Amino acid sequence: MTLMLALLLGLQTTPVAPIVKGTALPPPGDEEAAVLAPIRAMFAGLAARDGAAIAAQVRPEGHVAVAAEKPDGMRSLRHLSWSEFTGNIKPGPEKYEERLLNPAVEIDGDIAMVWANYSFLIDGKVHHCGVDHFDLVRENGQWKVLNITWSQRTTGCTAE
């Protein structure tokens, strides 16, 4: 009756705002930490410039996709197999570091997704940034990364 009266009088109720993309409530801490563990191990492998350490965290049938945007607005899309991606990780003098910023983790049974802004640093200086999207699967109680897709740009980046 109150709703009907409000409608007749032209009163409006304040709608509930939608959840902002990437801000879903996280699952319990242990579950979220388990999903993030192979991602953190991949980042450690990247920092060590160790392709085998990265490969140990993935399902080999998965892939990597990079949607890059250059400062002039030109865009490109690259697809790599895990073996192509890890084969490009070579020892070198530069220090690599990737930082995830406020990752959102979604879990349903044995699948999970992680979405987060990131910054990629070389020798402590921001090289590029964007959004990482990880698809993970759980096998025999262990989470493995199936796919990673990320956007990549060099403008508007910060270390945090």
Short mmCIF file of C-alpha atoms in Angstrom, two decimals:
data_model
loop_
_atom_site.label_atom_id
_atom_site.label_comp_id
_atom_site.label_asym_id
_atom_site.label_seq_id
_atom_site.Cartn_x
_atom_site.Cartn_y
_atom_site.Cartn_z
CA MET A 1 0.00 0.00 0.00
CA THR A 2 2.83 2.43 0.87
CA LEU A 3 4.59 1.73 -2.45
CA MET A 4 1.33 2.24 -4.35
CA LEU A 5 0.74 5.55 -2.54
CA ALA A 6 4.30 6.67 -3.26
CA LEU A 7 3.88 5.85 -6.95
CA LEU A 8 0.55 7.69 -7.13
CA LEU A 9 2.03 10.77 -5.46
CA GLY A 10 5.09 10.72 -7.74
CA LEU A 11 7.50 9.96 -4.91
CA GLN A 12 10.56 7.96 -5.80
CA THR A 13 12.58 5.61 -3.72
CA THR A 14 16.34 5.76 -3.90
CA PRO A 15 17.53 2.78 -5.95
CA VAL A 16 20.33 0.66 -4.60
CA ALA A 17 23.56 1.49 -6.40
CA PRO A 18 25.12 -1.41 -8.31
CA ILE A 19 28.35 -2.89 -6.98
CA VAL A 20 31.32 -1.21 -8.60
CA LYS A 21 33.12 -3.58 -10.98
CA GLY A 22 35.87 -5.52 -9.23
CA THR A 23 34.68 -4.81 -5.69
CA ALA A 24 32.73 -7.95 -4.85
CA LEU A 25 33.08 -9.14 -1.29
CA PRO A 26 36.11 -11.41 -1.03
CA PRO A 27 35.70 -15.01 0.04
CA PRO A 28 37.10 -16.00 3.44
CA GLY A 29 40.77 -15.11 3.84
CA ASP A 30 42.15 -18.66 3.62
CA GLU A 31 40.35 -19.36 0.37
CA GLU A 32 41.39 -16.04 -1.17
CA ALA A 33 45.00 -16.60 -0.08
CA ALA A 34 44.99 -20.06 -1.68
CA VAL A 35 43.79 -18.61 -5.00
CA LEU A 36 46.38 -15.81 -4.89
CA ALA A 37 49.25 -18.20 -3.98
CA PRO A 38 50.08 -19.38 -7.53
CA ILE A 39 49.85 -15.80 -8.80
CA ARG A 40 52.30 -14.63 -6.14
CA ALA A 41 54.57 -17.59 -7.01
CA MET A 42 54.43 -16.56 -10.69
CA PHE A 43 55.43 -13.01 -9.74
CA ALA A 44 58.33 -14.42 -7.69
CA GLY A 45 59.38 -16.43 -10.75
CA LEU A 46 59.17 -13.31 -12.87
CA ALA A 47 61.29 -11.38 -10.35
CA ALA A 48 63.83 -14.23 -10.41
CA ARG A 49 63.63 -14.26 -14.24
CA ASP A 50 62.82 -17.98 -13.97
CA GLY A 51 60.44 -19.25 -16.66
CA ALA A 52 60.33 -22.74 -15.13
CA ALA A 53 59.08 -21.32 -11.82
CA ILE A 54 56.27 -19.57 -13.69
CA ALA A 55 55.44 -22.70 -15.71
CA ALA A 56 55.08 -24.70 -12.47
CA GLN A 57 52.03 -22.57 -11.57
CA VAL A 58 50.05 -22.97 -14.81
CA ARG A 59 47.95 -25.46 -16.77
CA PRO A 60 49.91 -26.01 -20.01
CA GLU A 61 46.83 -25.85 -22.26
CA GLY A 62 46.11 -22.28 -21.16
CA HIS A 63 47.43 -19.10 -22.69
CA VAL A 64 48.37 -15.48 -22.26
CA ALA A 65 46.66 -12.57 -24.04
CA VAL A 66 47.93 -8.99 -23.99
CA ALA A 67 45.80 -6.03 -25.10
CA ALA A 68 48.34 -3.21 -25.41
CA GLU A 69 47.70 0.48 -25.97
CA LYS A 70 50.52 2.77 -27.08
CA PRO A 71 50.67 6.46 -26.07
CA ASP A 72 49.52 7.44 -29.59
CA GLY A 73 46.32 5.39 -29.13
CA MET A 74 47.34 2.48 -31.37
CA ARG A 75 46.17 -0.85 -30.00
CA SER A 76 47.38 -4.40 -30.47
CA LEU A 77 46.35 -7.84 -29.26
CA ARG A 78 48.85 -10.68 -28.78
CA HIS A 79 48.21 -14.31 -27.85
CA LEU A 80 50.95 -16.55 -26.49
CA SER A 81 51.04 -20.13 -25.33
CA TRP A 82 52.49 -20.69 -21.88
CA SER A 83 55.62 -22.18 -23.43
CA GLU A 84 56.06 -19.09 -25.64
CA PHE A 85 55.54 -16.78 -22.65
CA THR A 86 57.86 -18.62 -20.25
CA GLY A 87 60.43 -19.09 -23.04
CA ASN A 88 60.69 -15.30 -23.25
CA ILE A 89 61.66 -15.04 -19.56
CA LYS A 90 65.44 -14.81 -19.67
CA PRO A 91 68.08 -13.91 -17.10
CA GLY A 92 69.13 -10.29 -17.22
CA PRO A 93 70.48 -7.44 -15.14
CA GLU A 94 67.15 -5.59 -14.73
CA LYS A 95 65.00 -6.19 -11.68
CA TYR A 96 61.38 -7.02 -12.55
CA GLU A 97 58.51 -6.49 -10.13
CA GLU A 98 54.77 -6.74 -10.69
CA ARG A 99 52.38 -5.33 -8.09
CA LEU A 100 48.69 -6.22 -7.88
CA LEU A 101 46.55 -3.43 -6.52
CA ASN A 102 43.38 -4.43 -4.60
CA PRO A 103 42.71 -7.77 -6.28
CA ALA A 104 39.09 -8.94 -6.47
CA VAL A 105 38.81 -12.71 -6.08
CA GLU A 106 35.75 -14.70 -7.12
CA ILE A 107 35.50 -18.44 -6.39
CA ASP A 108 32.90 -21.00 -7.38
CA GLY A 109 33.85 -24.55 -6.49
CA ASP A 110 36.99 -25.41 -8.42
CA ILE A 111 37.15 -22.29 -10.59
CA ALA A 112 38.31 -18.83 -9.62
CA MET A 113 38.94 -15.45 -11.16
CA VAL A 114 41.23 -12.68 -10.00
CA TRP A 115 40.87 -9.16 -11.42
CA ALA A 116 43.21 -6.37 -10.37
CA ASN A 117 44.94 -3.23 -11.47
CA TYR A 118 48.67 -3.76 -11.66
CA SER A 119 51.93 -1.86 -12.07
CA PHE A 120 55.00 -3.42 -13.66
CA LEU A 121 58.33 -2.00 -12.54
CA ILE A 122 61.79 -2.40 -13.98
CA ASP A 123 64.60 -1.46 -11.61
CA GLY A 124 62.06 0.18 -9.31
CA LYS A 125 60.61 2.46 -12.02
CA VAL A 126 57.10 1.98 -13.42
CA HIS A 127 57.39 0.60 -16.95
CA HIS A 128 53.71 -0.04 -17.68
CA CYS A 129 50.38 -0.74 -15.99
CA GLY A 130 46.88 -1.98 -16.67
CA VAL A 131 44.49 -4.66 -15.47
CA ASP A 132 45.33 -8.34 -14.92
CA HIS A 133 42.64 -11.00 -15.29
CA PHE A 134 43.56 -14.50 -14.11
CA ASP A 135 41.44 -17.64 -14.66
CA LEU A 136 42.32 -20.42 -12.25
CA VAL A 137 41.26 -24.02 -11.73
CA ARG A 138 41.72 -26.25 -8.68
CA GLU A 139 43.01 -29.78 -9.25
CA ASN A 140 43.82 -32.21 -6.47
CA GLY A 141 43.47 -29.38 -3.97
CA GLN A 142 45.93 -27.09 -5.76
CA TRP A 143 45.10 -23.89 -7.66
CA LYS A 144 46.71 -23.49 -11.10
CA VAL A 145 46.52 -20.54 -13.46
CA LEU A 146 44.80 -21.51 -16.70
CA ASN A 147 44.85 -18.15 -18.50
CA ILE A 148 46.05 -14.61 -17.96
CA THR A 149 44.75 -11.67 -19.95
CA TRP A 150 46.03 -8.19 -19.28
CA SER A 151 45.76 -4.70 -20.64
CA GLN A 152 48.99 -2.76 -20.97
CA ARG A 153 49.64 0.96 -21.25
CA THR A 154 52.46 3.35 -20.41
CA THR A 155 50.42 6.43 -19.57
CA GLY A 156 48.62 7.18 -16.31
CA CYS A 157 50.63 4.61 -14.37
CA THR A 158 51.68 4.77 -10.73
CA ALA A 159 53.67 2.39 -8.56
CA GLU A 160 50.70 1.93 -6.23
#
